[in-house]
Short mmCIF file of C-alpha atoms in Angstrom, two decimals:
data_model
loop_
_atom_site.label_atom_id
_atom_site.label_comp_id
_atom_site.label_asym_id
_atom_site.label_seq_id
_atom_site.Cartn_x
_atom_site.Cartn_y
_atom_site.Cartn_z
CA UNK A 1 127.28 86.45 134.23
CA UNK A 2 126.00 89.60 136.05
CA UNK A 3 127.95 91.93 133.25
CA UNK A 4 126.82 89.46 130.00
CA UNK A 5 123.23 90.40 130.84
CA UNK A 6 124.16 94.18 131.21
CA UNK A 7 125.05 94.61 127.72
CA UNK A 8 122.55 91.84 126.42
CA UNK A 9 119.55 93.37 124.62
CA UNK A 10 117.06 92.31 121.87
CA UNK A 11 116.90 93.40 118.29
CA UNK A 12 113.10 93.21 117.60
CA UNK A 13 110.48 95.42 115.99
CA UNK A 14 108.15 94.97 118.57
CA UNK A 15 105.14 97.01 117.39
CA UNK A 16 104.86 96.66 113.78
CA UNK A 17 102.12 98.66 112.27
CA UNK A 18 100.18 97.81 109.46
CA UNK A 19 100.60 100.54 107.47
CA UNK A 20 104.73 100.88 107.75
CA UNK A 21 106.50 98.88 105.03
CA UNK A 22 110.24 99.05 106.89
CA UNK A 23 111.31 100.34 110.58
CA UNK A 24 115.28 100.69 111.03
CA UNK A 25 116.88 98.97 114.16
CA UNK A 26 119.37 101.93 114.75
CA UNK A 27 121.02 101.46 118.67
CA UNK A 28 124.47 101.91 118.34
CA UNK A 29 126.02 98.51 119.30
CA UNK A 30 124.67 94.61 119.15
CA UNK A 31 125.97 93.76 122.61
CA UNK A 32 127.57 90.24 123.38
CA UNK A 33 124.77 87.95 123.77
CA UNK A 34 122.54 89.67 121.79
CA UNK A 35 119.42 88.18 120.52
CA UNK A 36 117.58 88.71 117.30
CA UNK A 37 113.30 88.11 116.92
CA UNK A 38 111.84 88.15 113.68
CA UNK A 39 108.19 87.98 113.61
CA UNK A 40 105.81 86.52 111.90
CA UNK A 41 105.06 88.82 108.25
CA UNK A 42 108.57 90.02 108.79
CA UNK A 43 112.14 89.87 107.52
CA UNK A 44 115.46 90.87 109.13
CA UNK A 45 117.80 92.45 106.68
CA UNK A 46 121.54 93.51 108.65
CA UNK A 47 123.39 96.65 107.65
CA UNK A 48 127.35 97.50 108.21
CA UNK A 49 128.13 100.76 107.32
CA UNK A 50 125.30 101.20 105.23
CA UNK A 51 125.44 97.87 103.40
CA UNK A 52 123.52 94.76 103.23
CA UNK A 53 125.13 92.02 104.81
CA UNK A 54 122.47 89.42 105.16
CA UNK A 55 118.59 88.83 104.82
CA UNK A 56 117.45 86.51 107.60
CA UNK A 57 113.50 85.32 106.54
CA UNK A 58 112.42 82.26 109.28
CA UNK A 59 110.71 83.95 112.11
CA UNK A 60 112.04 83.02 115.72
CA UNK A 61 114.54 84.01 118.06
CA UNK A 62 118.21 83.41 116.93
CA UNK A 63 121.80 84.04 119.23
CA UNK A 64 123.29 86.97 116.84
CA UNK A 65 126.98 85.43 117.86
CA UNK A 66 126.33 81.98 117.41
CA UNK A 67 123.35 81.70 114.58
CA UNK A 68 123.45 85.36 112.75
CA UNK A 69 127.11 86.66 112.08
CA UNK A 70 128.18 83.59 110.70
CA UNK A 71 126.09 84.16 107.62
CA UNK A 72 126.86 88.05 107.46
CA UNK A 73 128.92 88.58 104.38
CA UNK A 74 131.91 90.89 105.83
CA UNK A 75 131.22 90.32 109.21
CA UNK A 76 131.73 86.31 109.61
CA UNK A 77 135.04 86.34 111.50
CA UNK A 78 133.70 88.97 114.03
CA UNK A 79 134.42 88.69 118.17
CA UNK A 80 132.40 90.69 120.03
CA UNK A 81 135.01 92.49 122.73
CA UNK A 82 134.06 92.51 126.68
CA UNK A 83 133.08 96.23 126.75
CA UNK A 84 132.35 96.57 122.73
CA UNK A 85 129.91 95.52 120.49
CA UNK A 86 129.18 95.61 116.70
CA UNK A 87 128.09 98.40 115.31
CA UNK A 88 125.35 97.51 112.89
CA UNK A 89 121.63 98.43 112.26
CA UNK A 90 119.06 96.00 111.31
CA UNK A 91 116.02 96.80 108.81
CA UNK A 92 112.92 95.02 109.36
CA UNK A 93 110.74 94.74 106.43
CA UNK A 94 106.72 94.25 106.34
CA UNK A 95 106.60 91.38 103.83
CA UNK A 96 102.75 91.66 103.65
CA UNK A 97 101.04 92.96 100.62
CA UNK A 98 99.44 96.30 101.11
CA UNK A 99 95.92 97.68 99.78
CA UNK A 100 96.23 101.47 99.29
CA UNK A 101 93.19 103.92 98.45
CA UNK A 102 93.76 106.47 95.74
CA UNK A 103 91.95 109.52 94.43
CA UNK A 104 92.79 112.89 91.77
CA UNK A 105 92.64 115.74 93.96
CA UNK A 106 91.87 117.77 91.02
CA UNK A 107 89.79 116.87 87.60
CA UNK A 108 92.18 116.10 84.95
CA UNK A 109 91.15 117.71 81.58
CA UNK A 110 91.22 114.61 79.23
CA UNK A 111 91.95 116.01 75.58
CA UNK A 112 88.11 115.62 73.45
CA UNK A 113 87.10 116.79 70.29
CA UNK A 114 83.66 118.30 70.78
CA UNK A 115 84.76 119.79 74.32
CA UNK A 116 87.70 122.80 73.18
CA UNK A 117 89.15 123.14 76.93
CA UNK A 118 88.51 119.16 77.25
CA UNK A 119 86.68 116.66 79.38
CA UNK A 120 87.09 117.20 83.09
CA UNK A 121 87.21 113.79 84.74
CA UNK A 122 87.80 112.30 88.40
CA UNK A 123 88.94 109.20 89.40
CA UNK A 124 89.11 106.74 92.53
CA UNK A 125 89.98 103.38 93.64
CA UNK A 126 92.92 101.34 95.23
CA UNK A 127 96.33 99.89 94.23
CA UNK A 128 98.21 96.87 95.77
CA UNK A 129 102.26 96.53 96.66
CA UNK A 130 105.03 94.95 98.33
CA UNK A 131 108.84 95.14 99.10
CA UNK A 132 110.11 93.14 96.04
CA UNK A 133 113.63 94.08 96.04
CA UNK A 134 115.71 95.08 98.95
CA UNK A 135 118.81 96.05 97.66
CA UNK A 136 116.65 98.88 95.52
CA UNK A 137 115.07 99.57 98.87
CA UNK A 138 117.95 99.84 100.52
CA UNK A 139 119.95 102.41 98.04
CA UNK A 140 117.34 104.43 97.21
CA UNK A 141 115.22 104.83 100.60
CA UNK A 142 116.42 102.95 103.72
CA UNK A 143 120.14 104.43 103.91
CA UNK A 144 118.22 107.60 104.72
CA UNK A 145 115.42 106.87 106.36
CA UNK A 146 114.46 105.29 109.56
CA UNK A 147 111.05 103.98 108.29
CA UNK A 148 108.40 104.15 105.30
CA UNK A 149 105.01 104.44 105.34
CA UNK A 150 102.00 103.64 103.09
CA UNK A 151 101.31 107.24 102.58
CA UNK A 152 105.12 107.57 101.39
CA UNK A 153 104.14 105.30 99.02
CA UNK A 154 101.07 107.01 97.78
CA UNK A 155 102.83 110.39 97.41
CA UNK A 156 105.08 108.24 94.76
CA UNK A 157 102.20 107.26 92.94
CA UNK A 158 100.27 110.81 92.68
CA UNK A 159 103.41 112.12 90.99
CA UNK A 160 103.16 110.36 88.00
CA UNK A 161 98.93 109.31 88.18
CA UNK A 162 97.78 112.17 86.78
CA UNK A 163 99.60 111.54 83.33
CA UNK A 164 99.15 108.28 83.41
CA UNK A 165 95.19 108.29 83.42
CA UNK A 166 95.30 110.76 80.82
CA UNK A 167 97.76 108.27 78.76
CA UNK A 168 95.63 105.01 79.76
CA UNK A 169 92.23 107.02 79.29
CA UNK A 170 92.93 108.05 75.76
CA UNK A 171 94.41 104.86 74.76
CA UNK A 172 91.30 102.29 76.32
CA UNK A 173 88.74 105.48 76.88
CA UNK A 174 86.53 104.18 73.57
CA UNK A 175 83.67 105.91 75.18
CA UNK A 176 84.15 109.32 76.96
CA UNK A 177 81.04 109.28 78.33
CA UNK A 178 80.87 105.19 79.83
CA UNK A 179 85.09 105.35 80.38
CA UNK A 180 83.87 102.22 83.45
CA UNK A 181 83.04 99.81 80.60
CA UNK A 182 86.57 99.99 79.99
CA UNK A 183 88.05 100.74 83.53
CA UNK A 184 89.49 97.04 83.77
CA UNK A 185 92.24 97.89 80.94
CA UNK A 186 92.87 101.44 81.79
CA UNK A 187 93.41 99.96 85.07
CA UNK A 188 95.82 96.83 83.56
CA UNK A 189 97.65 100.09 81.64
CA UNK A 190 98.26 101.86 84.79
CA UNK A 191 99.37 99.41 86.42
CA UNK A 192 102.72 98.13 84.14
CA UNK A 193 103.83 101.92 83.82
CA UNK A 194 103.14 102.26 87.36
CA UNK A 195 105.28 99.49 88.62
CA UNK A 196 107.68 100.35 86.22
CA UNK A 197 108.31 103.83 88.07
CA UNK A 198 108.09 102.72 91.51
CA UNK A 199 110.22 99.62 91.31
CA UNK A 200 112.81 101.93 91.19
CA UNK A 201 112.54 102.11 94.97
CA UNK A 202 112.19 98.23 95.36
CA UNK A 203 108.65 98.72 95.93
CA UNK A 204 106.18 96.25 93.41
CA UNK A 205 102.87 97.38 92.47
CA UNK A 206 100.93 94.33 92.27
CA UNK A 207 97.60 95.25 91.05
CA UNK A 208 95.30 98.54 90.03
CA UNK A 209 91.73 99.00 90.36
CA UNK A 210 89.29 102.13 89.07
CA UNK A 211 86.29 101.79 91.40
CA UNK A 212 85.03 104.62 89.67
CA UNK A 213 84.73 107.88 87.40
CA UNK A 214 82.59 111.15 87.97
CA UNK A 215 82.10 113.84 85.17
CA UNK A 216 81.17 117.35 85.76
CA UNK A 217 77.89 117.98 87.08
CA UNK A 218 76.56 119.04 83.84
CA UNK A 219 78.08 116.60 81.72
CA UNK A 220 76.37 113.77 84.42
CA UNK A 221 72.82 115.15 83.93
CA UNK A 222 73.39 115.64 80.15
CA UNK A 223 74.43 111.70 80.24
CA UNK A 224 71.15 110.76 82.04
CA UNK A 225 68.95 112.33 79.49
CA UNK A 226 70.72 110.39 76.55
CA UNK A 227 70.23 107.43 78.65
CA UNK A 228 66.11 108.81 79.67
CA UNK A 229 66.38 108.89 75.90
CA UNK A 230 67.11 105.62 75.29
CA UNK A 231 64.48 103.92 77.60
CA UNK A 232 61.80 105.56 76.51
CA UNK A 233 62.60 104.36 72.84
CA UNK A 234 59.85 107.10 71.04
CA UNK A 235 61.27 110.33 69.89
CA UNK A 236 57.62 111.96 70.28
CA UNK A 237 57.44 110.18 73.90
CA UNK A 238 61.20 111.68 74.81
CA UNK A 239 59.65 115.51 74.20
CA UNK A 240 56.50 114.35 76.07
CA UNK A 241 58.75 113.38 78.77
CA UNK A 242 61.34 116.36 78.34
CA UNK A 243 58.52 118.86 79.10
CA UNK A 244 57.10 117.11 81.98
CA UNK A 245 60.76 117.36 83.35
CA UNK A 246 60.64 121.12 82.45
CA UNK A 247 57.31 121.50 84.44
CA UNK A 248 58.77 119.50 87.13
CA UNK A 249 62.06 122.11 87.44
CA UNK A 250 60.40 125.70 86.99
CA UNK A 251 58.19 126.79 89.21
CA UNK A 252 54.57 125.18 88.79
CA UNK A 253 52.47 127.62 90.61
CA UNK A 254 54.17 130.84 89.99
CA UNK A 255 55.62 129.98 86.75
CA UNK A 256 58.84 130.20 84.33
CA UNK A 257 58.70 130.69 80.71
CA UNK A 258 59.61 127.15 80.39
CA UNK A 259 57.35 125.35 82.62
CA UNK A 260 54.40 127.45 81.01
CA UNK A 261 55.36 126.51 77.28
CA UNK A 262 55.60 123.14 78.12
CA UNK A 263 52.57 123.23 80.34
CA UNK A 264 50.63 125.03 77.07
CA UNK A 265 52.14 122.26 74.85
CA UNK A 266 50.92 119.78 76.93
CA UNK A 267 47.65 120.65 77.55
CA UNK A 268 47.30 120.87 73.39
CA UNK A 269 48.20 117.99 72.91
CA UNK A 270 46.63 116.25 75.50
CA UNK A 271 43.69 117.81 74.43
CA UNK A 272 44.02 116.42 70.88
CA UNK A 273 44.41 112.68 72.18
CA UNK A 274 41.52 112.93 74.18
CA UNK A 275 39.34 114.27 71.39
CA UNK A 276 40.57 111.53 69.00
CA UNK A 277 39.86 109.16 71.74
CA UNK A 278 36.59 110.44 72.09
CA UNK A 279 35.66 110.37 68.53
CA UNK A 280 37.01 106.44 68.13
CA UNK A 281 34.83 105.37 70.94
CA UNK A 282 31.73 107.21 69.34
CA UNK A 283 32.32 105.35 66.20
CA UNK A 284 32.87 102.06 68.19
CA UNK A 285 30.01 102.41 70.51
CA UNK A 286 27.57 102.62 67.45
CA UNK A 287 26.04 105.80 68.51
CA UNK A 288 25.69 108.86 66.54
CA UNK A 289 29.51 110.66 66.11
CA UNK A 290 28.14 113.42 63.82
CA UNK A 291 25.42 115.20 62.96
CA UNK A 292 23.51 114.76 59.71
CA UNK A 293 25.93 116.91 57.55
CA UNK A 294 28.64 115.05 58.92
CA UNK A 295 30.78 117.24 60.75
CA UNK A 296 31.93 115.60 64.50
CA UNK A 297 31.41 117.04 67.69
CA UNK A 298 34.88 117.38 68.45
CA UNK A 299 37.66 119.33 66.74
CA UNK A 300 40.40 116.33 66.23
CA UNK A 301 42.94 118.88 66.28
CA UNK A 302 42.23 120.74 69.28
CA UNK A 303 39.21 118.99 71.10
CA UNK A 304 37.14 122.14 70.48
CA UNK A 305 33.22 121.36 70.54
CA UNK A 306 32.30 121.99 66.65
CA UNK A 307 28.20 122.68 67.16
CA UNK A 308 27.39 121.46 63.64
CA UNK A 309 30.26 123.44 61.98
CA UNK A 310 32.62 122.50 58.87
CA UNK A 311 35.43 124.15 60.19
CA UNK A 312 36.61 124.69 63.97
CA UNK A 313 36.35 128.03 65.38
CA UNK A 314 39.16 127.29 67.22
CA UNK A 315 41.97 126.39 65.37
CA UNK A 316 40.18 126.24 61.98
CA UNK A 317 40.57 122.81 61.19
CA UNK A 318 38.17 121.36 58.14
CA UNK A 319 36.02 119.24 59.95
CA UNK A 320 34.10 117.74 56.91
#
């Protein structure tokens, strides 16, 4: 009794982690009286020699002699010796499904008409995937590794993301400038080529999600004013609204070019309304808008008091 528990021991994977897909069971002999745990989320996949020979899915702890060789393919007649064991490894998969952030560590130059070196676009957002097929898994990646991570994972899929947004862009992308009114099918797009590539490894991607796209600064503020363009709705009201923004970016009290033409524009027109206005609510109020020849008292081009005149001295505006 005292030697069975000497070379007893437990194949487990005792400290799973949430972001490792598979973790290797690699002593060097399953001792007689051996037990096997499989835990909940996981699945128990034996190896001989480098082969699978048998998935074990119900979570528990089994008797490897009595409940687990019988079902290994090659191995079912095997009698573990009084100093020997079996020399197998066990792979223990992470049968959740896994939520992975992405990101283009560069901007990827989309191909656009009107922009010769092309549109210069960043993307973000997450992807979802699970071990779908283990004998994949097992030719490809787990004969040489002892475990995979998440971030292995995510290496795979910057390889090939790159061309794949510019594909799935170009193809759903009807607007360049609003590309997340149609992130939902570049995403759909992305997501069959994308799991067509990586199920090479036995790995699934089960979803694909654009949270987002950023443009170049300037192409972002050039956007805004289209859309500043839109609200206000008034052509006239857009330049009214341009200059004030002009004003609002040079320097107010010591000046730019800019900010002083605007200003100057401003202040002439502003001067117009107000003389206009003035004149209507002269007429309105019943009082006396002109003087006996006619003439007002207002230039309604420029505002400028006319003092009985028939044209302004101002801007020289016929005033009768």
């Amino acid at each position: 009794m005292g030697f069975r528990n000497q070379f007893s021991n437990v194949v487990e994977w005792e400290e799973q982690s949430d972001d490792i897909m598979f973790w290797k069971w690699t002593n060097k002999e399953i001792k007689k009286g051996s037990k096997l745990i499989i835990r909940p989320g996981q699945d128990a996949i034996f190896l001989y020699n480098g082969k699978r020979e048998g998935v074990f899915t119900d979570e528990g702890s089994f008797d490897i002699e009595s409940q687990i060789i019988p079902f290994l393919s090659t191995l079912k007649g095997f009698k573990f010796g009084f100093n020997s064991g079996m020399r197998a490894e066990v792979l223990f998969v992470n049968t959740k499904e896994f939520t992975v952030k992405w990101g283009t560590k560069q901007a990827i130059n989309i191909p656009n008409q009107q922009l010769p070196g092309g549109m210069p676009i960043r993307a973000m957002g997450t992807f979802n995937c699970k071990i779908s097929d283990y004998l994949a898994l097992i030719e490809k990646v787990a004969g040489v590794k002892q475990q995979f991570s998440i971030e292995d994972v995510r290496e795979r899929v910057s390889a090939v993301l790159d061309s794949l947004l510019m594909k799935w862009i170009l193809q759903e992308g009807k607007d360049m400038f609003n590309l997340q009114a149609n992130a939902i099918a570049i995403g759909n797009g992305i997501k069959e080529d994308l799991d067509m590539e990586i199920s090479k490894i036995g790995i699934s991607i089960t979803g694909f999600q654009i949270q987002s796209f950023s443009y170049p600064e300037e192409v972002q503020k050039m956007v805004n004013k289209v859309a500043g363009q839109g609200m206000v709705g008034d052509t006239s009201r857009y330049q009214q609204v341009s200059m004030v923004d002009a004003m609002a970016s040079g320097n107010v009290n010591g000046g730019g070019v800019a900010a002083d033409m605007a200003g100057m524009m401003m202040g002439m027109q502003m001067g117009s309304q107000m003389a206009q206005q003035m004149n209507l609510s002269g007429n309105g109020a019943g009082g006396q808008s002109a003087p006996a020849g006619g003439a007002p008292k207002f230039c309604p081009n420029c505002g400028t008091p006319t003092n009985g005149a028939r044209f302004c001295s101002n801007c020289g505006t016929k005033l009768c």
